PDB file of C-alpha atoms in Angstrom:
ATOM      1  CA  UNK H 258     -40.542  56.024  22.146  1.00 40.00           C
ATOM      2  CA  UNK H 259     -41.353  55.303  25.898  1.00 49.00           C
ATOM      3  CA  UNK H 260     -38.877  56.851  28.317  1.00 56.00           C
ATOM      4  CA  UNK H 261     -36.508  53.880  29.293  1.00 80.00           C
ATOM      5  CA  UNK H 262     -34.189  53.256  32.285  1.00 80.00           C
ATOM      6  CA  UNK H 263     -31.140  55.387  32.944  1.00 87.00           C
ATOM      7  CA  UNK H 264     -27.698  54.052  33.500  1.00 88.00           C
ATOM      8  CA  UNK H 265     -26.646  55.056  37.108  1.00 86.00           C
ATOM      9  CA  UNK H 266     -24.842  52.169  38.332  1.00 84.00           C
ATOM     10  CA  UNK H 267     -23.074  49.080  37.068  1.00 87.00           C
ATOM     11  CA  UNK H 268     -25.505  46.705  35.317  1.00 95.00           C
ATOM     12  CA  UNK H 269     -25.653  43.001  36.416  1.00 95.00           C
ATOM     13  CA  UNK H 270     -25.173  40.266  33.858  1.00 97.00           C
ATOM     14  CA  UNK H 271     -28.514  38.180  32.676  1.00 98.00           C
ATOM     15  CA  UNK H 272     -26.465  35.060  33.574  1.00 98.00           C
ATOM     16  CA  UNK H 273     -24.865  33.933  36.696  1.00 98.00           C
ATOM     17  CA  UNK H 274     -20.986  34.449  35.907  1.00 96.00           C
ATOM     18  CA  UNK H 275     -17.893  32.638  36.770  1.00 95.00           C
ATOM     19  CA  UNK H 276     -14.265  33.560  36.611  1.00 89.00           C
ATOM     20  CA  UNK H 277     -11.881  31.610  34.502  1.00 86.00           C
ATOM     21  CA  UNK H 278      -8.105  31.958  35.259  1.00 79.00           C
ATOM     22  CA  UNK H 279      -6.831  33.082  31.731  1.00 78.00           C
ATOM     23  CA  UNK H 280      -6.042  36.374  30.190  1.00 70.00           C
ATOM     24  CA  UNK H 281      -9.083  38.712  29.630  1.00 66.00           C
ATOM     25  CA  UNK H 282      -9.670  39.644  25.921  1.00 68.00           C
ATOM     26  CA  UNK H 283     -11.749  42.805  27.352  1.00 65.00           C
ATOM     27  CA  UNK H 284      -9.226  44.389  29.510  1.00 60.00           C
ATOM     28  CA  UNK H 285      -5.452  44.411  28.762  1.00 63.00           C
ATOM     29  CA  UNK H 286      -3.527  43.080  31.608  1.00 58.00           C
ATOM     30  CA  UNK H 287      -6.206  41.230  33.512  1.00 68.00           C
ATOM     31  CA  UNK H 288      -5.139  37.835  34.144  1.00 72.00           C
ATOM     32  CA  UNK H 289      -8.801  36.269  34.258  1.00 78.00           C
ATOM     33  CA  UNK H 290     -11.955  36.353  32.298  1.00 86.00           C
ATOM     34  CA  UNK H 291     -15.659  36.763  33.631  1.00 92.00           C
ATOM     35  CA  UNK H 292     -17.823  34.258  31.607  1.00 96.00           C
ATOM     36  CA  UNK H 293     -21.710  33.521  31.608  1.00 97.00           C
ATOM     37  CA  UNK H 294     -22.838  30.285  32.795  1.00 97.00           C
ATOM     38  CA  UNK H 295     -25.981  28.674  31.421  1.00 97.00           C
ATOM     39  CA  UNK H 296     -27.769  29.843  34.463  1.00 98.00           C
ATOM     40  CA  UNK H 297     -30.147  33.028  34.518  1.00 98.00           C
ATOM     41  CA  UNK H 298     -29.205  35.286  37.380  1.00 98.00           C
ATOM     42  CA  UNK H 299     -31.591  35.742  40.197  1.00 98.00           C
ATOM     43  CA  UNK H 300     -31.682  39.617  39.517  1.00 96.00           C
ATOM     44  CA  UNK H 301     -32.855  38.955  35.923  1.00 98.00           C
ATOM     45  CA  UNK H 302     -35.593  36.522  37.050  1.00 98.00           C
ATOM     46  CA  UNK H 303     -36.670  38.999  39.870  1.00 97.00           C
ATOM     47  CA  UNK H 304     -36.907  41.782  37.218  1.00 97.00           C
ATOM     48  CA  UNK H 305     -38.963  39.690  34.849  1.00 97.00           C
ATOM     49  CA  UNK H 306     -36.447  39.602  32.181  1.00 98.00           C
ATOM     50  CA  UNK H 307     -38.809  37.811  29.851  1.00 97.00           C
ATOM     51  CA  UNK H 308     -41.058  40.754  29.360  1.00 96.00           C
ATOM     52  CA  UNK H 309     -38.250  43.245  29.441  1.00 97.00           C
ATOM     53  CA  UNK H 310     -37.348  45.400  26.236  1.00 97.00           C
ATOM     54  CA  UNK H 311     -33.941  44.098  24.723  1.00 98.00           C
ATOM     55  CA  UNK H 312     -31.595  47.035  23.234  1.00 98.00           C
ATOM     56  CA  UNK H 313     -28.397  47.423  21.736  1.00 98.00           C
ATOM     57  CA  UNK H 314     -25.439  48.139  24.386  1.00 98.00           C
ATOM     58  CA  UNK H 315     -23.389  50.655  22.653  1.00 98.00           C
ATOM     59  CA  UNK H 316     -19.587  51.095  23.003  1.00 98.00           C
ATOM     60  CA  UNK H 317     -18.719  54.731  24.240  1.00 98.00           C
ATOM     61  CA  UNK H 318     -18.582  56.506  27.608  1.00 98.00           C
ATOM     62  CA  UNK H 319     -21.677  57.341  29.756  1.00 97.00           C
ATOM     63  CA  UNK H 320     -23.313  60.787  29.902  1.00 98.00           C
ATOM     64  CA  UNK H 321     -26.195  62.187  31.829  1.00 98.00           C
ATOM     65  CA  UNK H 322     -28.357  65.456  31.292  1.00 98.00           C
ATOM     66  CA  UNK H 323     -29.562  67.236  34.247  1.00 98.00           C
ATOM     67  CA  UNK H 324     -29.871  70.721  35.364  1.00 98.00           C
ATOM     68  CA  UNK H 325     -26.990  72.841  36.223  1.00 98.00           C
ATOM     69  CA  UNK H 326     -26.866  76.472  36.644  1.00 95.00           C
ATOM     70  CA  UNK H 327     -30.603  76.639  35.984  1.00 96.00           C
ATOM     71  CA  UNK H 328     -30.344  75.141  32.515  1.00 97.00           C
ATOM     72  CA  UNK H 329     -30.179  71.663  31.132  1.00 98.00           C
ATOM     73  CA  UNK H 330     -26.539  70.531  31.173  1.00 98.00           C
ATOM     74  CA  UNK H 331     -24.518  67.436  29.787  1.00 98.00           C
ATOM     75  CA  UNK H 332     -22.703  65.703  32.535  1.00 98.00           C
ATOM     76  CA  UNK H 333     -19.726  63.450  32.086  1.00 98.00           C
ATOM     77  CA  UNK H 334     -19.203  60.238  34.281  1.00 97.00           C
ATOM     78  CA  UNK H 335     -16.685  60.529  36.881  1.00 97.00           C
ATOM     79  CA  UNK H 336     -16.133  57.968  39.619  1.00 96.00           C
ATOM     80  CA  UNK H 337     -15.169  58.838  43.202  1.00 96.00           C
ATOM     81  CA  UNK H 338     -12.065  56.256  43.422  1.00 96.00           C
ATOM     82  CA  UNK H 339     -10.361  55.505  46.766  1.00 96.00           C
ATOM     83  CA  UNK H 340      -6.842  56.773  47.640  1.00 96.00           C
ATOM     84  CA  UNK H 341      -3.752  54.531  47.543  1.00 95.00           C
ATOM     85  CA  UNK H 342      -4.199  53.427  51.097  1.00 96.00           C
ATOM     86  CA  UNK H 343      -7.620  52.702  51.118  1.00 95.00           C
ATOM     87  CA  UNK H 344      -7.287  50.772  47.588  1.00 94.00           C
ATOM     88  CA  UNK H 345      -4.521  48.569  48.880  1.00 93.00           C
ATOM     89  CA  UNK H 346      -6.259  47.673  52.037  1.00 92.00           C
ATOM     90  CA  UNK H 347      -9.731  46.689  49.729  1.00 91.00           C
ATOM     91  CA  UNK H 348      -7.458  44.700  47.422  1.00 88.00           C
ATOM     92  CA  UNK H 349      -6.144  42.682  50.188  1.00 88.00           C
ATOM     93  CA  UNK H 350      -9.619  42.259  51.549  1.00 87.00           C
ATOM     94  CA  UNK H 351     -10.715  40.939  48.290  1.00 82.00           C
ATOM     95  CA  UNK H 352      -7.879  38.351  47.796  1.00 80.00           C
ATOM     96  CA  UNK H 353      -8.366  37.085  51.596  1.00 78.00           C
ATOM     97  CA  UNK H 354     -10.746  34.090  51.161  1.00 58.00           C
ATOM     98  CA  UNK H 355     -10.822  33.700  54.925  1.00 56.00           C
ATOM     99  CA  UNK H 356     -12.274  36.951  55.451  1.00 59.00           C
ATOM    100  CA  UNK H 357     -15.952  36.601  56.092  1.00 60.00           C
ATOM    101  CA  UNK H 358     -16.428  40.173  57.597  1.00 72.00           C
ATOM    102  CA  UNK H 359     -17.716  43.127  55.295  1.00 82.00           C
ATOM    103  CA  UNK H 360     -15.287  45.553  54.296  1.00 88.00           C
ATOM    104  CA  UNK H 361     -15.934  49.001  56.141  1.00 90.00           C
ATOM    105  CA  UNK H 362     -15.416  52.317  53.993  1.00 94.00           C
ATOM    106  CA  UNK H 363     -14.574  55.563  55.723  1.00 92.00           C
ATOM    107  CA  UNK H 364     -16.150  57.830  52.985  1.00 90.00           C
ATOM    108  CA  UNK H 365     -14.864  60.936  54.278  1.00 89.00           C
ATOM    109  CA  UNK H 366     -11.145  59.660  54.547  1.00 94.00           C
ATOM    110  CA  UNK H 367     -10.555  56.753  52.204  1.00 96.00           C
ATOM    111  CA  UNK H 368     -11.650  58.630  48.852  1.00 96.00           C
ATOM    112  CA  UNK H 369      -9.849  60.735  46.363  1.00 96.00           C
ATOM    113  CA  UNK H 370     -11.240  64.469  46.305  1.00 95.00           C
ATOM    114  CA  UNK H 371     -13.673  65.328  43.676  1.00 96.00           C
ATOM    115  CA  UNK H 372     -14.809  68.806  42.150  1.00 96.00           C
ATOM    116  CA  UNK H 373     -16.960  70.895  44.074  1.00 96.00           C
ATOM    117  CA  UNK H 374     -19.758  70.381  41.303  1.00 97.00           C
ATOM    118  CA  UNK H 375     -19.491  66.627  41.505  1.00 97.00           C
ATOM    119  CA  UNK H 376     -22.898  64.974  42.060  1.00 97.00           C
ATOM    120  CA  UNK H 377     -23.325  61.076  42.913  1.00 96.00           C
ATOM    121  CA  UNK H 378     -25.169  58.909  40.613  1.00 95.00           C
ATOM    122  CA  UNK H 379     -28.828  58.041  41.502  1.00 92.00           C
ATOM    123  CA  UNK H 380     -29.930  54.668  42.830  1.00 85.00           C
ATOM    124  CA  UNK H 381     -26.704  54.125  44.745  1.00 90.00           C
ATOM    125  CA  UNK H 382     -26.827  53.016  48.422  1.00 90.00           C
ATOM    126  CA  UNK H 383     -26.400  55.828  51.063  1.00 90.00           C
ATOM    127  CA  UNK H 384     -25.260  55.672  54.626  1.00 88.00           C
ATOM    128  CA  UNK H 385     -25.820  58.587  56.972  1.00 86.00           C
ATOM    129  CA  UNK H 386     -26.312  60.795  54.070  1.00 86.00           C
ATOM    130  CA  UNK H 387     -23.420  59.570  52.485  1.00 89.00           C
ATOM    131  CA  UNK H 388     -22.920  57.675  49.125  1.00 94.00           C
ATOM    132  CA  UNK H 389     -21.404  54.465  49.533  1.00 94.00           C
ATOM    133  CA  UNK H 390     -19.045  52.679  46.996  1.00 94.00           C
ATOM    134  CA  UNK H 391     -19.954  49.647  44.877  1.00 91.00           C
ATOM    135  CA  UNK H 392     -18.557  46.508  44.869  1.00 88.00           C
ATOM    136  CA  UNK H 393     -15.488  47.632  42.851  1.00 89.00           C
ATOM    137  CA  UNK H 394     -14.980  50.288  45.658  1.00 93.00           C
ATOM    138  CA  UNK H 395     -15.820  53.022  43.393  1.00 95.00           C
ATOM    139  CA  UNK H 396     -18.595  55.753  44.051  1.00 96.00           C
ATOM    140  CA  UNK H 397     -20.395  56.456  40.617  1.00 96.00           C
ATOM    141  CA  UNK H 398     -20.942  60.111  39.932  1.00 97.00           C
ATOM    142  CA  UNK H 399     -21.105  63.127  37.307  1.00 98.00           C
ATOM    143  CA  UNK H 400     -19.445  66.323  36.618  1.00 98.00           C
ATOM    144  CA  UNK H 401     -20.958  69.079  34.436  1.00 98.00           C
ATOM    145  CA  UNK H 402     -19.381  69.404  31.002  1.00 98.00           C
ATOM    146  CA  UNK H 403     -18.258  73.094  30.833  1.00 96.00           C
ATOM    147  CA  UNK H 404     -17.870  74.604  27.358  1.00 90.00           C
ATOM    148  CA  UNK H 405     -13.872  75.279  27.418  1.00 87.00           C
ATOM    149  CA  UNK H 406     -12.920  72.346  29.944  1.00 91.00           C
ATOM    150  CA  UNK H 407     -10.341  70.537  27.616  1.00 94.00           C
ATOM    151  CA  UNK H 408     -10.483  67.354  29.594  1.00 95.00           C
ATOM    152  CA  UNK H 409     -14.159  67.077  28.272  1.00 97.00           C
ATOM    153  CA  UNK H 410     -13.812  68.687  24.849  1.00 97.00           C
ATOM    154  CA  UNK H 411     -15.104  65.748  22.992  1.00 98.00           C
ATOM    155  CA  UNK H 412     -18.058  65.707  25.332  1.00 98.00           C
ATOM    156  CA  UNK H 413     -18.400  69.513  24.605  1.00 98.00           C
ATOM    157  CA  UNK H 414     -18.546  69.100  21.116  1.00 97.00           C
ATOM    158  CA  UNK H 415     -21.860  67.316  21.024  1.00 98.00           C
ATOM    159  CA  UNK H 416     -23.769  70.236  22.892  1.00 97.00           C
ATOM    160  CA  UNK H 417     -24.587  73.909  22.409  1.00 95.00           C
ATOM    161  CA  UNK H 418     -25.704  75.585  25.582  1.00 96.00           C
ATOM    162  CA  UNK H 419     -26.423  78.957  23.833  1.00 92.00           C
ATOM    163  CA  UNK H 420     -29.434  77.068  21.911  1.00 93.00           C
ATOM    164  CA  UNK H 421     -29.688  74.486  24.298  1.00 95.00           C
ATOM    165  CA  UNK H 422     -29.401  71.373  22.029  1.00 96.00           C
ATOM    166  CA  UNK H 423     -27.608  68.096  21.692  1.00 98.00           C
ATOM    167  CA  UNK H 424     -26.280  66.406  18.555  1.00 98.00           C
ATOM    168  CA  UNK H 425     -28.107  63.007  18.842  1.00 98.00           C
ATOM    169  CA  UNK H 426     -28.019  59.735  16.892  1.00 98.00           C
ATOM    170  CA  UNK H 427     -31.032  57.508  17.118  1.00 98.00           C
ATOM    171  CA  UNK H 428     -33.497  55.589  14.734  1.00 96.00           C
ATOM    172  CA  UNK H 429     -35.358  57.465  12.265  1.00 97.00           C
ATOM    173  CA  UNK H 430     -39.079  57.893  13.822  1.00 95.00           C
ATOM    174  CA  UNK H 431     -40.594  56.568  10.363  1.00 96.00           C
ATOM    175  CA  UNK H 432     -38.072  53.844   9.429  1.00 95.00           C
ATOM    176  CA  UNK H 433     -36.384  51.509  11.776  1.00 91.00           C
ATOM    177  CA  UNK H 434     -33.946  50.621   9.106  1.00 94.00           C
ATOM    178  CA  UNK H 435     -32.616  54.337   9.006  1.00 98.00           C
ATOM    179  CA  UNK H 436     -30.485  56.243  11.274  1.00 98.00           C
ATOM    180  CA  UNK H 437     -30.879  60.008  12.004  1.00 98.00           C
ATOM    181  CA  UNK H 438     -28.557  62.510  13.110  1.00 98.00           C
ATOM    182  CA  UNK H 439     -30.418  65.605  14.576  1.00 97.00           C
ATOM    183  CA  UNK H 440     -30.074  68.557  17.041  1.00 96.00           C
ATOM    184  CA  UNK H 441     -32.425  67.722  20.002  1.00 96.00           C
ATOM    185  CA  UNK H 442     -33.428  70.144  22.916  1.00 96.00           C
ATOM    186  CA  UNK H 443     -31.694  69.235  25.894  1.00 98.00           C
ATOM    187  CA  UNK H 444     -34.688  69.892  27.870  1.00 97.00           C
ATOM    188  CA  UNK H 445     -36.245  66.894  25.937  1.00 97.00           C
ATOM    189  CA  UNK H 446     -33.656  64.545  27.321  1.00 97.00           C
ATOM    190  CA  UNK H 447     -33.350  65.621  30.888  1.00 97.00           C
ATOM    191  CA  UNK H 448     -32.847  63.134  33.522  1.00 96.00           C
ATOM    192  CA  UNK H 449     -31.855  60.504  30.844  1.00 96.00           C
ATOM    193  CA  UNK H 450     -28.431  58.962  30.394  1.00 97.00           C
ATOM    194  CA  UNK H 451     -26.711  58.697  27.024  1.00 98.00           C
ATOM    195  CA  UNK H 452     -23.554  57.096  25.518  1.00 98.00           C
ATOM    196  CA  UNK H 453     -21.046  59.263  23.599  1.00 98.00           C
ATOM    197  CA  UNK H 454     -19.306  57.713  20.987  1.00 98.00           C
ATOM    198  CA  UNK H 455     -16.790  58.700  18.318  1.00 98.00           C
ATOM    199  CA  UNK H 456     -13.151  59.388  16.992  1.00 98.00           C
ATOM    200  CA  UNK H 457     -11.514  59.642  20.474  1.00 98.00           C
ATOM    201  CA  UNK H 458     -13.719  57.630  22.642  1.00 98.00           C
ATOM    202  CA  UNK H 459     -12.905  53.896  23.777  1.00 97.00           C
ATOM    203  CA  UNK H 460     -10.925  53.313  20.756  1.00 97.00           C
ATOM    204  CA  UNK H 461     -13.538  54.367  18.058  1.00 98.00           C
ATOM    205  CA  UNK H 462     -15.166  50.744  17.367  1.00 98.00           C
ATOM    206  CA  UNK H 463     -17.711  52.360  15.017  1.00 98.00           C
ATOM    207  CA  UNK H 464     -15.017  53.861  12.842  1.00 97.00           C
ATOM    208  CA  UNK H 465     -16.361  57.422  13.059  1.00 97.00           C
ATOM    209  CA  UNK H 466     -14.470  60.605  11.851  1.00 96.00           C
ATOM    210  CA  UNK H 467     -10.623  60.908  11.378  1.00 95.00           C
ATOM    211  CA  UNK H 468      -7.945  62.528  13.536  1.00 94.00           C
ATOM    212  CA  UNK H 469      -7.869  65.417  11.125  1.00 94.00           C
ATOM    213  CA  UNK H 470     -11.750  65.594  11.205  1.00 94.00           C
ATOM    214  CA  UNK H 471     -13.065  64.224  14.605  1.00 97.00           C
ATOM    215  CA  UNK H 472     -16.733  63.241  14.957  1.00 97.00           C
ATOM    216  CA  UNK H 473     -18.682  62.326  18.242  1.00 98.00           C
ATOM    217  CA  UNK H 474     -22.481  61.715  18.731  1.00 98.00           C
ATOM    218  CA  UNK H 475     -24.628  61.033  21.666  1.00 98.00           C
ATOM    219  CA  UNK H 476     -27.009  58.104  21.786  1.00 98.00           C
ATOM    220  CA  UNK H 477     -29.777  57.831  24.139  1.00 98.00           C
ATOM    221  CA  UNK H 478     -29.674  54.590  25.953  1.00 97.00           C
ATOM    222  CA  UNK H 479     -32.234  52.107  24.794  1.00 96.00           C
ATOM    223  CA  UNK H 480     -32.172  53.895  21.422  1.00 97.00           C
ATOM    224  CA  UNK H 481     -31.752  50.676  19.278  1.00 97.00           C
ATOM    225  CA  UNK H 482     -34.345  48.103  20.126  1.00 96.00           C
ATOM    226  CA  UNK H 483     -33.470  44.594  19.201  1.00 97.00           C
ATOM    227  CA  UNK H 484     -36.483  43.168  17.487  1.00 92.00           C
ATOM    228  CA  UNK H 485     -35.778  39.765  16.719  1.00 92.00           C
ATOM    229  CA  UNK H 486     -33.774  38.360  19.692  1.00 96.00           C
ATOM    230  CA  UNK H 487     -33.892  34.564  20.265  1.00 94.00           C
ATOM    231  CA  UNK H 488     -34.923  32.776  23.615  1.00 95.00           C
ATOM    232  CA  UNK H 489     -32.881  33.474  26.609  1.00 97.00           C
ATOM    233  CA  UNK H 490     -30.650  30.647  26.592  1.00 97.00           C
ATOM    234  CA  UNK H 491     -26.912  30.768  26.558  1.00 98.00           C
ATOM    235  CA  UNK H 492     -26.395  28.849  23.178  1.00 97.00           C
ATOM    236  CA  UNK H 493     -29.185  30.662  21.413  1.00 98.00           C
ATOM    237  CA  UNK H 494     -27.633  34.118  22.066  1.00 98.00           C
ATOM    238  CA  UNK H 495     -24.082  32.759  21.333  1.00 98.00           C
ATOM    239  CA  UNK H 496     -25.402  31.648  18.043  1.00 98.00           C
ATOM    240  CA  UNK H 497     -27.228  35.114  17.417  1.00 98.00           C
ATOM    241  CA  UNK H 498     -24.275  37.040  18.007  1.00 98.00           C
ATOM    242  CA  UNK H 499     -21.965  34.777  15.828  1.00 97.00           C
ATOM    243  CA  UNK H 500     -24.455  34.303  13.044  1.00 96.00           C
ATOM    244  CA  UNK H 501     -27.011  37.180  12.514  1.00 97.00           C
ATOM    245  CA  UNK H 502     -26.303  40.482  11.110  1.00 96.00           C
ATOM    246  CA  UNK H 503     -28.186  42.205  14.140  1.00 97.00           C
ATOM    247  CA  UNK H 504     -25.943  40.400  16.251  1.00 98.00           C
ATOM    248  CA  UNK H 505     -22.926  42.461  15.426  1.00 98.00           C
ATOM    249  CA  UNK H 506     -23.185  44.612  18.540  1.00 98.00           C
ATOM    250  CA  UNK H 507     -21.252  44.841  21.611  1.00 98.00           C
ATOM    251  CA  UNK H 508     -23.967  43.354  23.866  1.00 98.00           C
ATOM    252  CA  UNK H 509     -27.491  43.579  24.863  1.00 98.00           C
ATOM    253  CA  UNK H 510     -29.058  45.675  27.550  1.00 98.00           C
ATOM    254  CA  UNK H 511     -32.608  44.587  28.812  1.00 98.00           C
ATOM    255  CA  UNK H 512     -34.711  47.593  30.080  1.00 97.00           C
ATOM    256  CA  UNK H 513     -37.233  45.908  32.671  1.00 96.00           C
ATOM    257  CA  UNK H 514     -40.526  47.131  33.696  1.00 95.00           C
ATOM    258  CA  UNK H 515     -39.438  48.107  37.141  1.00 93.00           C
ATOM    259  CA  UNK H 516     -36.480  50.265  35.837  1.00 92.00           C
ATOM    260  CA  UNK H 517     -33.916  47.473  36.222  1.00 94.00           C
ATOM    261  CA  UNK H 518     -31.314  47.141  33.734  1.00 97.00           C
ATOM    262  CA  UNK H 519     -29.709  43.916  33.090  1.00 98.00           C
ATOM    263  CA  UNK H 520     -27.049  43.205  30.161  1.00 98.00           C
ATOM    264  CA  UNK H 521     -24.939  40.761  28.300  1.00 98.00           C
ATOM    265  CA  UNK H 522     -21.700  41.488  26.673  1.00 98.00           C
ATOM    266  CA  UNK H 523     -20.026  39.390  24.012  1.00 98.00           C
ATOM    267  CA  UNK H 524     -17.129  39.015  26.242  1.00 96.00           C
ATOM    268  CA  UNK H 525     -19.540  37.108  28.817  1.00 97.00           C
ATOM    269  CA  UNK H 526     -19.878  34.532  25.971  1.00 97.00           C
ATOM    270  CA  UNK H 527     -16.440  34.199  24.929  1.00 96.00           C
ATOM    271  CA  UNK H 528     -16.643  36.368  21.947  1.00 97.00           C
ATOM    272  CA  UNK H 529     -14.316  39.320  20.714  1.00 96.00           C
ATOM    273  CA  UNK H 530     -15.227  42.879  20.569  1.00 97.00           C
ATOM    274  CA  UNK H 531     -14.566  45.321  18.848  1.00 97.00           C
ATOM    275  CA  UNK H 532     -15.344  43.636  15.398  1.00 97.00           C
ATOM    276  CA  UNK H 533     -14.967  44.973  11.885  1.00 95.00           C
ATOM    277  CA  UNK H 534     -18.377  45.439  10.482  1.00 94.00           C
ATOM    278  CA  UNK H 535     -20.836  46.501  13.360  1.00 97.00           C
ATOM    279  CA  UNK H 536     -24.669  46.511  12.804  1.00 97.00           C
ATOM    280  CA  UNK H 537     -24.593  50.250  13.544  1.00 97.00           C
ATOM    281  CA  UNK H 538     -22.565  50.639  10.250  1.00 96.00           C
ATOM    282  CA  UNK H 539     -24.931  48.432   8.079  1.00 96.00           C
ATOM    283  CA  UNK H 540     -27.581  51.069   8.356  1.00 97.00           C
ATOM    284  CA  UNK H 541     -27.840  54.212   6.015  1.00 98.00           C
ATOM    285  CA  UNK H 542     -28.023  57.630   7.932  1.00 98.00           C
ATOM    286  CA  UNK H 543     -29.790  60.641   7.122  1.00 98.00           C
ATOM    287  CA  UNK H 544     -28.987  64.222   8.516  1.00 97.00           C
ATOM    288  CA  UNK H 545     -31.898  66.212  10.027  1.00 95.00           C
ATOM    289  CA  UNK H 546     -30.662  69.431  11.382  1.00 93.00           C
ATOM    290  CA  UNK H 547     -33.479  72.036  10.615  1.00 84.00           C
ATOM    291  CA  UNK H 548     -31.289  74.741  10.571  1.00 75.00           C
ATOM    292  CA  UNK H 549     -33.935  77.234  10.161  1.00 76.00           C
ATOM    293  CA  UNK H 550     -35.027  76.672  13.384  1.00 74.00           C
ATOM    294  CA  UNK H 551     -32.219  78.588  14.997  1.00 65.00           C
ATOM    295  CA  UNK H 552     -32.102  82.555  14.880  1.00 50.00           C
ATOM    296  CA  UNK H 553     -28.348  82.657  14.745  1.00 60.00           C
ATOM    297  CA  UNK H 554     -25.745  80.637  13.008  1.00 73.00           C
ATOM    298  CA  UNK H 555     -23.742  78.060  15.156  1.00 85.00           C
ATOM    299  CA  UNK H 556     -19.735  78.735  15.502  1.00 86.00           C
ATOM    300  CA  UNK H 557     -18.581  78.037  11.784  1.00 85.00           C
ATOM    301  CA  UNK H 558     -16.217  75.023  13.116  1.00 87.00           C
ATOM    302  CA  UNK H 559     -18.524  73.171  15.457  1.00 93.00           C
ATOM    303  CA  UNK H 560     -20.154  70.008  14.574  1.00 95.00           C
ATOM    304  CA  UNK H 561     -23.699  71.661  14.802  1.00 94.00           C
ATOM    305  CA  UNK H 562     -22.519  74.259  12.181  1.00 92.00           C
ATOM    306  CA  UNK H 563     -20.888  71.224   9.871  1.00 93.00           C
ATOM    307  CA  UNK H 564     -23.860  69.155   9.858  1.00 94.00           C
ATOM    308  CA  UNK H 565     -26.132  71.764   9.133  1.00 92.00           C
ATOM    309  CA  UNK H 566     -24.153  72.400   5.900  1.00 91.00           C
ATOM    310  CA  UNK H 567     -25.213  68.813   4.855  1.00 93.00           C
ATOM    311  CA  UNK H 568     -28.540  69.013   6.005  1.00 93.00           C
ATOM    312  CA  UNK H 569     -30.951  66.387   4.459  1.00 94.00           C
ATOM    313  CA  UNK H 570     -27.980  64.445   2.817  1.00 96.00           C
ATOM    314  CA  UNK H 571     -28.256  60.687   3.397  1.00 97.00           C
ATOM    315  CA  UNK H 572     -24.998  58.628   3.559  1.00 97.00           C
ATOM    316  CA  UNK H 573     -24.780  54.785   3.453  1.00 96.00           C
ATOM    317  CA  UNK H 574     -23.047  54.133   6.654  1.00 96.00           C
ATOM    318  CA  UNK H 575     -22.019  56.385   9.807  1.00 96.00           C
ATOM    319  CA  UNK H 576     -18.315  56.016   8.900  1.00 95.00           C
ATOM    320  CA  UNK H 577     -18.877  57.357   5.313  1.00 96.00           C
ATOM    321  CA  UNK H 578     -19.393  60.950   7.022  1.00 96.00           C
ATOM    322  CA  UNK H 579     -16.592  63.088   6.581  1.00 90.00           C
ATOM    323  CA  UNK H 580     -16.975  66.612   8.130  1.00 89.00           C
ATOM    324  CA  UNK H 581     -14.464  68.791   5.981  1.00 80.00           C
ATOM    325  CA  UNK H 582     -14.075  72.302   7.871  1.00 66.00           C
TER     326      UNK H 582
END
């Protein structure tokens, strides 16, 4: 599969959006909805959306693989956010409809400290060598996932730095109707972004694992290509999401030829998410760990070891996999 764009900043919607003053179904306590109009956005048209590759938008938390301490490492998303005083000023600026001036950020004073190992995301704007916040007042960035960091224990469960591999869910290379879980060298994933999904991520919309036997997996962004998408019209996409089996997904991400990423979420079309039966859970999945490739056994309680014990087994759905220690 060709190398697709990486998620380093907030993706714009394929349609022009508008704000509707009624409670959000996406975010609790948000008193408004952001809905798509029927007009394609200028960003989508400028990126030649009609020739872009449509892929499934997966509901998890964003990760990044790049070098740390001289080897490939998994990095977790950590946005640098403003301190209370700066956040209050920014909110007042956003609510002031008469304010035509641009908001000025003092990056050195307005933002909370981050770990020394934090790096800003690529593609964000820079001013005098300093990364600048996005339209939400955040500076997107990354921190490396250390093996024994409890804050990122679920991230840590899907990588093994000794063998330099990651636990990846993707389409089987020879059968688009089959999913595959395998151990992939981190070096093969360098500079890619991925989505971490599982038991303790975002309410677990795909029903993976359980409290007793948690299960987490990484999915490279763009891994699930959409093959039968309708025309880029509001009503046609709405009907596709509502009526097609392939439409039982969180949203669509278009990978454009210039590297730009454009999205639409079910909520943009006034539809609910999560939903009971996702398209991801309609496909069978096979385990392909190739345990003989590794000189030494994994730690017996880690996911890599548990999957190695059921190597070559096939399951009807992702949610059918139970890894009993």
